[in-house]
Amino acid sequence: MTSSTPLPQVRVLPRQTNAVPDARHFVADVLKDWGLLGVLDDAATVVTELVTNAVQHTQTLTVRVIVRRMPSDAVRVIVIDKHPDLWPALQSAGPLASGGRGLALVDAVTKSWGCTRLPWEKYVWADLEVAKDA
């Protein structure tokens, strides 16, 4: 990684169904601008799942998406909503279930992920490892 780490990029989206493709396009555009095409597909999967959860399970008016280059050669995707009491958790979905696999996908494609709760909002974040030469 070069010494000039790009600034985090932020997008605030209304909590509605088009927030999901809008978030995916936002993350893809940021990663293309940063020349990090190697994590683009996984980052698109991560933001899709995290924003979908925020849209489906919270009553917040907006969802904030942040893409940040970490000093540890990772890209962090963060989704913030104003519903700190609703905590994300891995689920075990049956083979015919239509949902419940989102965080398992996030877990499978990321280096690490988690959630930070504040009194007024929560941050669900996921780190994607970037190749050392990127």
The first five atom37 places (N, CA, C, CB, O) and aatype in JSON, in Angstrom:
{
  "aatype": [12, 16, 15, 15, 16, 14, 10, 14, 5, 19, 1, 19, 10, 14, 1, 5, 16, 2, 0, 19, 14, 3, 0, 1, 8, 13, 19, 0, 3, 19, 10, 11, 3, 17, 7, 10, 10, 7, 19, 10, 3, 3, 0, 0, 16, 19, 19, 16, 6, 10, 19, 16, 2, 0, 19, 5, 8, 16, 5, 16, 10, 16, 19, 1, 19, 9, 19, 1, 1, 12, 14, 15, 3, 0, 19, 1, 19, 9, 19, 9, 3, 11, 8, 14, 3, 10, 17, 14, 0, 10, 5, 15, 0, 7, 14, 10, 0, 15, 7, 7, 1, 7, 10, 0, 10, 19, 3, 0, 19, 16, 11, 15, 17, 7, 4, 16, 1, 10, 14, 17, 6, 11, 18, 19, 17, 0, 3, 10, 6, 19, 0, 11, 3, 0],
  "atom_mask": [
    [1, 1, 1, 1, 1],
    [1, 1, 1, 1, 1],
    [1, 1, 1, 1, 1],
    [1, 1, 1, 1, 1],
    [1, 1, 1, 1, 1],
    [1, 1, 1, 1, 1],
    [1, 1, 1, 1, 1],
    [1, 1, 1, 1, 1],
    [1, 1, 1, 1, 1],
    [1, 1, 1, 1, 1],
    [1, 1, 1, 1, 1],
    [1, 1, 1, 1, 1],
    [1, 1, 1, 1, 1],
    [1, 1, 1, 1, 1],
    [1, 1, 1, 1, 1],
    [1, 1, 1, 1, 1],
    [1, 1, 1, 1, 1],
    [1, 1, 1, 1, 1],
    [1, 1, 1, 1, 1],
    [1, 1, 1, 1, 1],
    [1, 1, 1, 1, 1],
    [1, 1, 1, 1, 1],
    [1, 1, 1, 1, 1],
    [1, 1, 1, 1, 1],
    [1, 1, 1, 1, 1],
    [1, 1, 1, 1, 1],
    [1, 1, 1, 1, 1],
    [1, 1, 1, 1, 1],
    [1, 1, 1, 1, 1],
    [1, 1, 1, 1, 1],
    [1, 1, 1, 1, 1],
    [1, 1, 1, 1, 1],
    [1, 1, 1, 1, 1],
    [1, 1, 1, 1, 1],
    [1, 1, 1, 0, 1],
    [1, 1, 1, 1, 1],
    [1, 1, 1, 1, 1],
    [1, 1, 1, 0, 1],
    [1, 1, 1, 1, 1],
    [1, 1, 1, 1, 1],
    [1, 1, 1, 1, 1],
    [1, 1, 1, 1, 1],
    [1, 1, 1, 1, 1],
    [1, 1, 1, 1, 1],
    [1, 1, 1, 1, 1],
    [1, 1, 1, 1, 1],
    [1, 1, 1, 1, 1],
    [1, 1, 1, 1, 1],
    [1, 1, 1, 1, 1],
    [1, 1, 1, 1, 1],
    [1, 1, 1, 1, 1],
    [1, 1, 1, 1, 1],
    [1, 1, 1, 1, 1],
    [1, 1, 1, 1, 1],
    [1, 1, 1, 1, 1],
    [1, 1, 1, 1, 1],
    [1, 1, 1, 1, 1],
    [1, 1, 1, 1, 1],
    [1, 1, 1, 1, 1],
    [1, 1, 1, 1, 1],
    [1, 1, 1, 1, 1],
    [1, 1, 1, 1, 1],
    [1, 1, 1, 1, 1],
    [1, 1, 1, 1, 1],
    [1, 1, 1, 1, 1],
    [1, 1, 1, 1, 1],
    [1, 1, 1, 1, 1],
    [1, 1, 1, 1, 1],
    [1, 1, 1, 1, 1],
    [1, 1, 1, 1, 1],
    [1, 1, 1, 1, 1],
    [1, 1, 1, 1, 1],
    [1, 1, 1, 1, 1],
    [1, 1, 1, 1, 1],
    [1, 1, 1, 1, 1],
    [1, 1, 1, 1, 1],
    [1, 1, 1, 1, 1],
    [1, 1, 1, 1, 1],
    [1, 1, 1, 1, 1],
    [1, 1, 1, 1, 1],
    [1, 1, 1, 1, 1],
    [1, 1, 1, 1, 1],
    [1, 1, 1, 1, 1],
    [1, 1, 1, 1, 1],
    [1, 1, 1, 1, 1],
    [1, 1, 1, 1, 1],
    [1, 1, 1, 1, 1],
    [1, 1, 1, 1, 1],
    [1, 1, 1, 1, 1],
    [1, 1, 1, 1, 1],
    [1, 1, 1, 1, 1],
    [1, 1, 1, 1, 1],
    [1, 1, 1, 1, 1],
    [1, 1, 1, 0, 1],
    [1, 1, 1, 1, 1],
    [1, 1, 1, 1, 1],
    [1, 1, 1, 1, 1],
    [1, 1, 1, 1, 1],
    [1, 1, 1, 0, 1],
    [1, 1, 1, 0, 1],
    [1, 1, 1, 1, 1],
    [1, 1, 1, 0, 1],
    [1, 1, 1, 1, 1],
    [1, 1, 1, 1, 1],
    [1, 1, 1, 1, 1],
    [1, 1, 1, 1, 1],
    [1, 1, 1, 1, 1],
    [1, 1, 1, 1, 1],
    [1, 1, 1, 1, 1],
    [1, 1, 1, 1, 1],
    [1, 1, 1, 1, 1],
    [1, 1, 1, 1, 1],
    [1, 1, 1, 1, 1],
    [1, 1, 1, 0, 1],
    [1, 1, 1, 1, 1],
    [1, 1, 1, 1, 1],
    [1, 1, 1, 1, 1],
    [1, 1, 1, 1, 1],
    [1, 1, 1, 1, 1],
    [1, 1, 1, 1, 1],
    [1, 1, 1, 1, 1],
    [1, 1, 1, 1, 1],
    [1, 1, 1, 1, 1],
    [1, 1, 1, 1, 1],
    [1, 1, 1, 1, 1],
    [1, 1, 1, 1, 1],
    [1, 1, 1, 1, 1],
    [1, 1, 1, 1, 1],
    [1, 1, 1, 1, 1],
    [1, 1, 1, 1, 1],
    [1, 1, 1, 1, 1],
    [1, 1, 1, 1, 1],
    [1, 1, 1, 1, 1],
    [1, 1, 1, 1, 1]
  ],
  "atom_positions": [
    [[0.84, -1.17, 0.0], [0.0, 0.0, 0.0], [0.88, 1.23, 0.0], [-0.95, 0.0, 1.2], [1.92, 1.25, 0.65]],
    [[0.48, 2.24, -0.72], [1.26, 3.46, -0.78], [1.04, 4.27, 0.49], [0.9, 4.28, -2.02], [0.13, 3.98, 1.27]],
    [[1.87, 5.28, 0.68], [1.77, 6.1, 1.89], [0.55, 7.02, 1.84], [3.03, 6.93, 2.07], [0.13, 7.52, 2.89]],
    [[-0.02, 7.25, 0.69], [-1.2, 8.12, 0.61], [-2.47, 7.27, 0.55], [-1.1, 9.05, -0.62], [-2.93, 6.88, -0.52]],
    [[-3.02, 7.0, 1.72], [-4.25, 6.22, 1.81], [-5.41, 7.1, 1.37], [-4.47, 5.67, 3.25], [-5.55, 8.22, 1.85]],
    [[-6.26, 6.6, 0.47], [-7.39, 7.42, 0.03], [-8.35, 7.68, 1.18], [-8.12, 6.74, -1.12], [-8.47, 6.89, 2.12]],
    [[-9.03, 8.81, 1.09], [-10.01, 9.17, 2.11], [-11.22, 8.23, 2.04], [-10.46, 10.63, 1.93], [-11.59, 7.77, 0.96]],
    [[-11.81, 7.95, 3.19], [-13.04, 7.13, 3.17], [-14.11, 7.82, 2.31], [-13.57, 6.9, 4.62], [-14.21, 9.04, 2.27]],
    [[-14.88, 7.0, 1.64], [-15.96, 7.51, 0.8], [-17.3, 7.14, 1.46], [-15.87, 6.93, -0.66], [-17.47, 6.03, 1.95]],
    [[-18.23, 8.09, 1.46], [-19.49, 7.92, 2.18], [-20.66, 8.2, 1.26], [-19.55, 8.84, 3.42], [-20.63, 9.13, 0.45]],
    [[-21.69, 7.39, 1.39], [-22.94, 7.62, 0.65], [-24.1, 7.38, 1.62], [-23.05, 6.69, -0.62], [-24.14, 6.35, 2.3]],
    [[-25.03, 8.32, 1.68], [-26.25, 8.17, 2.48], [-27.39, 7.86, 1.52], [-26.55, 9.47, 3.34], [-27.64, 8.6, 0.56]],
    [[-28.08, 6.76, 1.8], [-29.14, 6.29, 0.92], [-30.45, 6.2, 1.69], [-28.78, 4.92, 0.3], [-30.45, 5.85, 2.87]],
    [[-31.57, 6.52, 1.04], [-32.86, 6.31, 1.71], [-33.09, 4.82, 1.9], [-34.02, 6.96, 0.89], [-32.7, 4.01, 1.05]],
    [[-33.73, 4.45, 3.0], [-34.0, 3.04, 3.28], [-35.19, 2.58, 2.43], [-34.28, 2.81, 4.8], [-36.34, 2.6, 2.87]],
    [[-34.86, 2.17, 1.23], [-35.85, 1.62, 0.31], [-35.16, 0.6, -0.58], [-36.53, 2.75, -0.54], [-33.93, 0.49, -0.55]],
    [[-35.92, -0.14, -1.36], [-35.34, -1.26, -2.09], [-34.23, -0.85, -3.06], [-36.41, -1.99, -2.86], [-33.29, -1.61, -3.27]],
    [[-34.32, 0.33, -3.66], [-33.25, 0.72, -4.59], [-31.96, 1.1, -3.87], [-33.71, 1.89, -5.46], [-30.95, 1.37, -4.53]],
    [[-31.97, 1.12, -2.54], [-30.73, 1.38, -1.8], [-29.71, 0.27, -2.04], [-31.02, 1.51, -0.29], [-28.51, 0.52, -2.04]],
    [[-30.19, -0.95, -2.25], [-29.26, -2.08, -2.43], [-28.44, -1.94, -3.72], [-30.05, -3.41, -2.45], [-27.22, -1.97, -3.64]],
    [[-29.07, -1.8, -4.89], [-28.23, -1.62, -6.09], [-27.45, -0.3, -6.07], [-29.1, -1.68, -7.34], [-26.34, -0.24, -6.6]],
    [[-28.02, 0.74, -5.47], [-27.28, 2.0, -5.37], [-26.02, 1.83, -4.54], [-28.18, 3.09, -4.76], [-24.96, 2.36, -4.9]],
    [[-26.11, 1.11, -3.43], [-24.94, 0.87, -2.58], [-23.91, 0.02, -3.32], [-25.36, 0.16, -1.27], [-22.71, 0.29, -3.24]],
    [[-24.38, -0.99, -4.04], [-23.47, -1.85, -4.79], [-22.71, -1.05, -5.86], [-24.25, -3.01, -5.46], [-21.5, -1.22, -6.01]],
    [[-23.41, -0.19, -6.58], [-22.75, 0.64, -7.6], [-21.78, 1.63, -6.96], [-23.81, 1.41, -8.43], [-20.69, 1.86, -7.49]],
    [[-22.16, 2.2, -5.83], [-21.27, 3.13, -5.12], [-19.97, 2.44, -4.74], [-21.97, 3.68, -3.86], [-18.89, 2.96, -5.02]],
    [[-20.06, 1.27, -4.11], [-18.86, 0.55, -3.68], [-18.01, 0.16, -4.89], [-19.24, -0.71, -2.87], [-16.79, 0.3, -4.87]],
    [[-18.65, -0.32, -5.94], [-17.9, -0.7, -7.15], [-17.18, 0.5, -7.74], [-18.85, -1.31, -8.2], [-16.02, 0.39, -8.15]],
    [[-17.84, 1.64, -7.8], [-17.21, 2.85, -8.35], [-16.0, 3.28, -7.52], [-18.23, 4.01, -8.42], [-14.97, 3.64, -8.07]],
    [[-16.14, 3.23, -6.19], [-15.01, 3.6, -5.32], [-13.84, 2.66, -5.53], [-15.44, 3.58, -3.83], [-12.71, 3.11, -5.69]],
    [[-14.1, 1.37, -5.55], [-13.01, 0.41, -5.7], [-12.36, 0.5, -7.07], [-13.52, -1.0, -5.46], [-11.14, 0.31, -7.19]],
    [[-13.14, 0.78, -8.1], [-12.55, 1.01, -9.43], [-11.65, 2.23, -9.41], [-13.65, 1.18, -10.51], [-10.54, 2.2, -9.95]],
    [[-12.11, 3.31, -8.78], [-11.3, 4.54, -8.68], [-9.99, 4.27, -7.94], [-12.09, 5.65, -7.97], [-8.97, 4.87, -8.26]],
    [[-10.03, 3.4, -6.96], [-8.85, 3.08, -6.17], [-7.99, 2.0, -6.82], [-9.25, 2.65, -4.79], [-6.92, 1.66, -6.31]],
    [[-8.45, 1.44, -7.95], [-7.7, 0.4, -8.63], [-7.71, -0.94, -7.91], [0.0, 0.0, 0.0], [-6.78, -1.72, -8.05]],
    [[-8.75, -1.2, -7.13], [-8.82, -2.43, -6.33], [-9.86, -3.39, -6.91], [-9.16, -2.09, -4.87], [-10.82, -3.78, -6.24]],
    [[-9.65, -3.76, -8.15], [-10.61, -4.62, -8.83], [-10.64, -6.04, -8.25], [-10.28, -4.69, -10.3], [-11.64, -6.74, -8.41]],
    [[-9.58, -6.45, -7.59], [-9.52, -7.8, -7.03], [-10.51, -8.05, -5.91], [0.0, 0.0, 0.0], [-10.84, -9.21, -5.64]],
    [[-10.98, -7.02, -5.24], [-11.95, -7.21, -4.15], [-13.34, -6.74, -4.54], [-11.5, -6.46, -2.9], [-14.26, -6.77, -3.72]],
    [[-13.51, -6.31, -5.78], [-14.78, -5.7, -6.19], [-15.96, -6.66, -6.06], [-14.68, -5.23, -7.62], [-16.99, -6.27, -5.5]],
    [[-15.85, -7.87, -6.54], [-16.98, -8.81, -6.48], [-17.36, -9.14, -5.04], [-16.63, -10.09, -7.23], [-18.54, -9.14, -4.69]],
    [[-16.37, -9.42, -4.21], [-16.66, -9.74, -2.81], [-17.23, -8.53, -2.08], [-15.4, -10.24, -2.1], [-18.15, -8.67, -1.27]],
    [[-16.7, -7.36, -2.35], [-17.23, -6.15, -1.71], [-18.67, -5.89, -2.14], [-16.35, -4.93, -2.05], [-19.48, -5.44, -1.33]],
    [[-18.98, -6.16, -3.4], [-20.36, -6.01, -3.88], [-21.29, -6.98, -3.16], [-20.43, -6.23, -5.41], [-22.41, -6.63, -2.81]],
    [[-20.83, -8.2, -2.95], [-21.63, -9.18, -2.2], [-21.85, -8.71, -0.77], [-20.93, -10.57, -2.2], [-22.97, -8.77, -0.26]],
    [[-20.8, -8.24, -0.13], [-20.89, -7.79, 1.26], [-21.86, -6.63, 1.39], [-19.51, -7.38, 1.78], [-22.76, -6.68, 2.23]],
    [[-21.71, -5.6, 0.59], [-22.58, -4.43, 0.74], [-24.02, -4.79, 0.38], [-22.09, -3.27, -0.14], [-24.95, -4.25, 0.98]],
    [[-24.22, -5.68, -0.56], [-25.57, -6.13, -0.9], [-26.23, -6.77, 0.31], [-25.53, -7.13, -2.08], [-27.37, -6.44, 0.64]],
    [[-25.53, -7.66, 0.97], [-26.11, -8.36, 2.13], [-26.34, -7.42, 3.3], [-25.2, -9.51, 2.56], [-27.39, -7.48, 3.94]],
    [[-25.37, -6.55, 3.6], [-25.51, -5.67, 4.75], [-26.59, -4.61, 4.55], [-24.18, -4.99, 5.04], [-27.34, -4.31, 5.48]],
    [[-26.68, -4.05, 3.35], [-27.72, -3.06, 3.09], [-29.09, -3.74, 3.03], [-27.44, -2.31, 1.77], [-30.08, -3.18, 3.51]],
    [[-29.16, -4.93, 2.46], [-30.42, -5.66, 2.45], [-30.93, -5.87, 3.88], [-30.26, -7.02, 1.74], [-32.11, -5.68, 4.15]],
    [[-30.03, -6.27, 4.79], [-30.43, -6.45, 6.19], [-30.94, -5.15, 6.79], [-29.26, -6.97, 7.01], [-31.96, -5.15, 7.48]],
    [[-30.26, -4.05, 6.53], [-30.68, -2.77, 7.08], [-32.04, -2.35, 6.53], [-29.65, -1.69, 6.79], [-32.88, -1.84, 7.26]],
    [[-32.24, -2.56, 5.24], [-33.51, -2.18, 4.6], [-34.65, -3.06, 5.11], [-33.41, -2.29, 3.06], [-35.74, -2.56, 5.4]],
    [[-34.42, -4.35, 5.23], [-35.49, -5.28, 5.61], [-35.8, -5.28, 7.09], [-35.12, -6.66, 5.19], [-36.96, -5.48, 7.48]],
    [[-34.8, -5.05, 7.94], [-35.0, -5.31, 9.36], [-34.98, -4.07, 10.26], [-33.96, -6.23, 9.82], [-35.19, -4.2, 11.47]],
    [[-34.76, -2.9, 9.71], [-34.75, -1.71, 10.56], [-35.84, -0.74, 10.09], [-33.36, -1.02, 10.54], [-36.38, -0.88, 8.99]],
    [[-36.14, 0.22, 10.92], [-37.11, 1.25, 10.56], [-36.43, 2.61, 10.39], [-38.21, 1.33, 11.62], [-37.09, 3.64, 10.41]],
    [[-35.12, 2.6, 10.23], [-34.38, 3.84, 10.06], [-34.73, 4.48, 8.72], [-32.86, 3.58, 10.16], [-35.08, 3.78, 7.77]],
    [[-34.63, 5.8, 8.63], [-34.98, 6.49, 7.39], [-33.89, 6.38, 6.33], [-35.25, 7.95, 7.68], [-34.18, 6.36, 5.13]],
    [[-32.65, 6.31, 6.78], [-31.53, 6.24, 5.83], [-30.56, 5.15, 6.27], [-30.81, 7.6, 5.74], [-30.56, 4.69, 7.41]],
    [[-29.74, 4.76, 5.31], [-28.65, 3.82, 5.54], [-27.39, 4.5, 5.02], [-28.9, 2.42, 4.83], [-27.37, 5.0, 3.89]],
    [[-26.36, 4.51, 5.83], [-25.1, 5.12, 5.42], [-24.11, 4.02, 5.05], [-24.52, 6.04, 6.54], [-23.96, 3.04, 5.79]],
    [[-23.44, 4.18, 3.92], [-22.44, 3.21, 3.46], [-21.1, 3.93, 3.38], [-22.83, 2.59, 2.06], [-20.99, 5.02, 2.81]],
    [[-20.09, 3.31, 3.97], [-18.74, 3.88, 3.96], [-17.79, 2.83, 3.4], [-18.29, 4.33, 5.39], [-17.86, 1.65, 3.75]],
    [[-16.9, 3.26, 2.53], [-15.82, 2.4, 2.03], [-14.53, 3.05, 2.48], [-15.87, 2.22, 0.44], [-14.28, 4.23, 2.22]],
    [[-13.71, 2.26, 3.17], [-12.5, 2.81, 3.76], [-11.32, 1.88, 3.51], [-12.69, 3.04, 5.28], [-11.41, 0.67, 3.7]],
    [[-10.22, 2.45, 3.08], [-8.98, 1.68, 2.94], [-8.29, 1.66, 4.29], [-8.04, 2.3, 1.83], [-8.0, 2.72, 4.86]],
    [[-8.04, 0.49, 4.81], [-7.45, 0.33, 6.13], [-5.93, 0.25, 6.03], [-8.01, -0.92, 6.82], [-5.41, -0.2, 5.01]],
    [[-5.22, 0.67, 7.07], [-3.76, 0.57, 7.05], [-3.26, -0.86, 6.98], [-3.19, 1.24, 8.27], [-2.1, -1.09, 6.63]],
    [[-4.11, -1.83, 7.29], [-3.71, -3.23, 7.33], [-3.88, -3.92, 5.98], [-4.51, -3.97, 8.37], [-4.05, -5.14, 5.93]],
    [[-3.85, -3.17, 4.88], [-4.05, -3.73, 3.54], [-5.4, -4.42, 3.41], [-2.94, -4.72, 3.21], [-5.5, -5.52, 2.86]],
    [[-6.42, -3.76, 3.91], [-7.79, -4.26, 3.78], [-8.67, -3.1, 3.33], [-8.3, -4.87, 5.13], [-8.32, -1.93, 3.48]],
    [[-9.8, -3.47, 2.78], [-10.86, -2.51, 2.5], [-11.98, -2.82, 3.48], [-11.36, -2.58, 0.98], [-12.4, -3.97, 3.6]],
    [[-12.46, -1.8, 4.17], [-13.56, -1.99, 5.1], [-14.83, -1.39, 4.49], [-13.26, -1.34, 6.47], [-14.84, -0.24, 4.07]],
    [[-15.88, -2.2, 4.44], [-17.2, -1.75, 4.03], [-18.03, -1.66, 5.3], [-17.85, -2.74, 2.96], [-18.12, -2.61, 6.07]],
    [[-18.63, -0.5, 5.52], [-19.41, -0.25, 6.73], [-20.81, 0.16, 6.32], [-18.74, 0.85, 7.61], [-21.0, 0.98, 5.42]],
    [[-21.8, -0.42, 6.97], [-23.2, -0.02, 6.78], [-23.73, 0.4, 8.14], [-24.07, -1.19, 6.15], [-23.65, -0.34, 9.11]],
    [[-24.28, 1.6, 8.18], [-24.73, 2.2, 9.44], [-26.23, 2.44, 9.37], [-23.98, 3.52, 9.74], [-26.75, 3.0, 8.4]],
    [[-26.93, 2.01, 10.41], [-28.35, 2.32, 10.53], [-28.63, 2.83, 11.94], [-29.23, 1.08, 10.21], [-27.79, 2.71, 12.83]],
    [[-29.79, 3.39, 12.13], [-30.16, 4.01, 13.4], [-30.97, 3.07, 14.29], [-30.96, 5.28, 13.15], [-31.8, 3.52, 15.08]],
    [[-30.73, 1.78, 14.18], [-31.46, 0.8, 14.98], [-30.46, -0.06, 15.76], [-32.38, -0.09, 14.08], [-30.24, -1.21, 15.4]],
    [[-29.85, 0.51, 16.83], [-28.78, -0.2, 17.52], [-29.22, -1.44, 18.29], [-28.11, 0.72, 18.45], [-28.38, -2.27, 18.64]],
    [[-30.51, -1.58, 18.55], [-30.98, -2.73, 19.34], [-31.1, -4.0, 18.51], [-32.31, -2.41, 19.96], [-31.16, -5.1, 19.07]],
    [[-31.14, -3.86, 17.21], [-31.27, -5.02, 16.34], [-29.87, -5.48, 15.93], [-32.15, -4.7, 15.08], [-29.22, -4.82, 15.12]],
    [[-29.42, -6.58, 16.48], [-28.04, -7.04, 16.33], [-27.95, -8.12, 15.27], [-27.5, -7.55, 17.66], [-28.73, -9.07, 15.31]],
    [[-27.02, -8.03, 14.3], [-26.89, -9.07, 13.28], [-26.3, -10.35, 13.87], [-26.03, -8.58, 12.12], [-25.44, -10.3, 14.75]],
    [[-26.76, -11.48, 13.37], [-26.23, -12.76, 13.84], [-26.28, -13.78, 12.71], [-27.03, -13.27, 15.07], [-27.22, -13.8, 11.92]],
    [[-25.25, -14.61, 12.66], [-25.25, -15.71, 11.7], [-26.42, -16.63, 12.0], [-23.9, -16.49, 11.74], [-26.73, -16.9, 13.16]],
    [[-27.06, -17.1, 10.94], [-28.17, -18.03, 11.1], [-27.85, -19.31, 10.34], [-29.5, -17.41, 10.59], [-26.99, -19.34, 9.46]],
    [[-28.55, -20.33, 10.7], [-28.43, -21.6, 9.98], [-29.7, -21.76, 9.15], [-28.23, -22.82, 10.97], [-30.76, -22.07, 9.69]],
    [[-29.58, -21.55, 7.86], [-30.74, -21.63, 6.97], [-30.86, -23.05, 6.42], [-30.63, -20.61, 5.82], [-29.87, -23.68, 6.05]],
    [[-32.09, -23.54, 6.37], [-32.34, -24.85, 5.79], [-32.13, -24.81, 4.28], [0.0, 0.0, 0.0], [-32.08, -23.73, 3.7]],
    [[-32.01, -25.96, 3.64], [-31.72, -26.0, 2.21], [-32.81, -25.38, 1.34], [-31.51, -27.42, 1.79], [-32.52, -24.95, 0.22]],
    [[-34.03, -25.32, 1.82], [-35.12, -24.74, 1.03], [-35.52, -23.35, 1.5], [-36.31, -25.65, 1.07], [-36.45, -22.76, 0.95]],
    [[-34.85, -22.82, 2.52], [-35.18, -21.5, 3.04], [-34.85, -20.43, 2.01], [-34.43, -21.22, 4.36], [-33.85, -20.52, 1.31]],
    [[-35.7, -19.41, 1.92], [-35.49, -18.34, 0.94], [-34.58, -17.25, 1.48], [-36.82, -17.74, 0.53], [-34.21, -16.35, 0.72]],
    [[-34.21, -17.29, 2.73], [-33.34, -16.27, 3.3], [-32.5, -16.85, 4.42], [0.0, 0.0, 0.0], [-32.51, -18.05, 4.67]],
    [[-31.77, -15.97, 5.09], [-30.97, -16.39, 6.23], [-29.54, -16.76, 5.93], [0.0, 0.0, 0.0], [-28.84, -17.29, 6.79]],
    [[-29.08, -16.5, 4.71], [-27.71, -16.86, 4.34], [-26.79, -15.65, 4.18], [-27.73, -17.64, 3.06], [-25.59, -15.81, 3.93]],
    [[-27.33, -14.45, 4.32], [-26.55, -13.25, 4.02], [-25.29, -13.1, 4.83], [0.0, 0.0, 0.0], [-24.22, -12.87, 4.26]],
    [[-25.38, -13.22, 6.15], [-24.18, -13.06, 6.96], [-23.22, -14.23, 6.8], [-24.56, -12.9, 8.42], [-22.02, -14.07, 7.0]],
    [[-23.74, -15.4, 6.46], [-22.84, -16.53, 6.15], [-22.02, -16.22, 4.9], [-23.66, -17.85, 5.95], [-20.84, -16.56, 4.84]],
    [[-22.64, -15.58, 3.92], [-21.89, -15.15, 2.73], [-20.84, -14.11, 3.1], [-22.84, -14.58, 1.66], [-19.69, -14.2, 2.67]],
    [[-21.23, -13.14, 3.91], [-20.28, -12.11, 4.37], [-19.12, -12.78, 5.09], [-20.99, -11.07, 5.3], [-17.96, -12.45, 4.84]],
    [[-19.42, -13.7, 5.98], [-18.39, -14.41, 6.74], [-17.45, -15.19, 5.81], [-19.04, -15.35, 7.75], [-16.25, -15.27, 6.06]],
    [[-18.0, -15.75, 4.74], [-17.21, -16.58, 3.83], [-16.23, -15.76, 2.98], [-18.12, -17.36, 2.93], [-15.16, -16.26, 2.64]],
    [[-16.59, -14.53, 2.63], [-15.75, -13.78, 1.69], [-14.89, -12.7, 2.35], [-16.63, -13.14, 0.65], [-14.11, -12.04, 1.67]],
    [[-15.02, -12.53, 3.67], [-14.26, -11.47, 4.33], [-13.18, -12.03, 5.24], [-15.19, -10.59, 5.12], [-13.2, -13.18, 5.66]],
    [[-12.23, -11.15, 5.52], [-11.17, -11.45, 6.48], [-11.75, -11.46, 7.9], [-10.02, -10.42, 6.37], [-11.4, -12.31, 8.72]],
    [[-12.64, -10.51, 8.17], [-13.34, -10.42, 9.44], [-14.53, -9.5, 9.26], [-12.4, -9.92, 10.58], [-14.59, -8.7, 8.32]],
    [[-15.48, -9.61, 10.17], [-16.64, -8.72, 10.15], [-17.17, -8.62, 11.58], [-17.75, -9.23, 9.17], [-16.85, -9.45, 12.44]],
    [[-17.97, -7.6, 11.82], [-18.52, -7.43, 13.15], [-19.5, -6.28, 13.19], [0.0, 0.0, 0.0], [-19.91, -5.74, 12.16]],
    [[-19.86, -5.92, 14.39], [-20.84, -4.86, 14.59], [-20.41, -4.04, 15.79], [-22.27, -5.43, 14.78], [-19.97, -4.58, 16.81]],
    [[-20.55, -2.74, 15.68], [-20.27, -1.82, 16.77], [-21.55, -1.08, 17.1], [-19.12, -0.83, 16.41], [-22.15, -0.44, 16.23]],
    [[-21.97, -1.17, 18.35], [-23.21, -0.53, 18.77], [-22.89, 0.76, 19.52], [-24.05, -1.48, 19.65], [-22.06, 0.78, 20.43]],
    [[-23.57, 1.81, 19.12], [-23.54, 3.09, 19.84], [-24.96, 3.33, 20.34], [-23.04, 4.27, 18.91], [-25.89, 2.66, 19.89]],
    [[-25.16, 4.26, 21.26], [-26.52, 4.47, 21.78], [-27.54, 4.85, 20.71], [-26.5, 5.55, 22.83], [-28.73, 4.57, 20.87]],
    [[-27.1, 5.46, 19.64], [-28.03, 5.99, 18.64], [-27.96, 5.3, 17.29], [-27.78, 7.44, 18.45], [-28.79, 5.57, 16.42]],
    [[-26.98, 4.4, 17.08], [-26.85, 3.73, 15.79], [-25.92, 2.54, 15.93], [-26.32, 4.7, 14.7], [-25.27, 2.35, 16.96]],
    [[-25.86, 1.73, 14.88], [-24.89, 0.63, 14.86], [-24.16, 0.62, 13.52], [-25.6, -0.72, 15.11], [-24.69, 1.0, 12.48]],
    [[-22.91, 0.17, 13.59], [-22.05, 0.01, 12.43], [-21.84, -1.48, 12.21], [-20.69, 0.76, 12.62], [-21.31, -2.16, 13.08]],
    [[-22.25, -1.98, 11.07], [-21.91, -3.35, 10.69], [-20.79, -3.22, 9.66], [-23.17, -4.15, 10.12], [-20.96, -2.57, 8.63]],
    [[-19.66, -3.82, 9.95], [-18.48, -3.65, 9.11], [-17.93, -5.01, 8.67], [-17.4, -2.85, 9.87], [-18.13, -6.03, 9.32]],
    [[-17.23, -4.96, 7.55], [-16.59, -6.15, 7.02], [-15.29, -5.76, 6.34], [-17.53, -6.9, 6.03], [-15.25, -4.81, 5.56]],
    [[-14.23, -6.49, 6.65], [-12.91, -6.23, 6.07], [-12.6, -7.25, 4.99], [-11.81, -6.25, 7.16], [-12.7, -8.46, 5.2]],
    [[-12.21, -6.75, 3.84], [-11.8, -7.59, 2.71], [-10.31, -7.41, 2.5], [-12.6, -7.23, 1.41], [-9.81, -6.29, 2.41]],
    [[-9.61, -8.52, 2.42], [-8.16, -8.46, 2.25], [-7.8, -8.05, 0.84], [-7.52, -9.8, 2.59], [-8.36, -8.57, -0.13]],
    [[-6.87, -7.13, 0.74], [-6.39, -6.64, -0.55], [-5.01, -7.25, -0.8], [-6.33, -5.06, -0.58], [-4.18, -7.33, 0.1]],
    [[-4.77, -7.68, -2.01], [-3.46, -8.22, -2.37], [-2.38, -7.19, -2.06], [-3.42, -8.62, -3.86], [-2.58, -6.0, -2.26]],
    [[-1.26, -7.64, -1.59], [-0.16, -6.75, -1.16], [0.32, -5.83, -2.27], [1.0, -7.58, -0.64], [0.82, -4.74, -1.99]],
    [[0.19, -6.25, -3.53], [0.68, -5.41, -4.62], [-0.39, -4.43, -5.13], [1.17, -6.29, -5.77], [-0.13, -3.68, -6.07]],
    [[-1.56, -4.44, -4.54], [-2.64, -3.54, -5.0], [-2.53, -2.18, -4.35], [-4.01, -4.15, -4.7], [-3.35, -1.31, -4.61]]
  ]
}
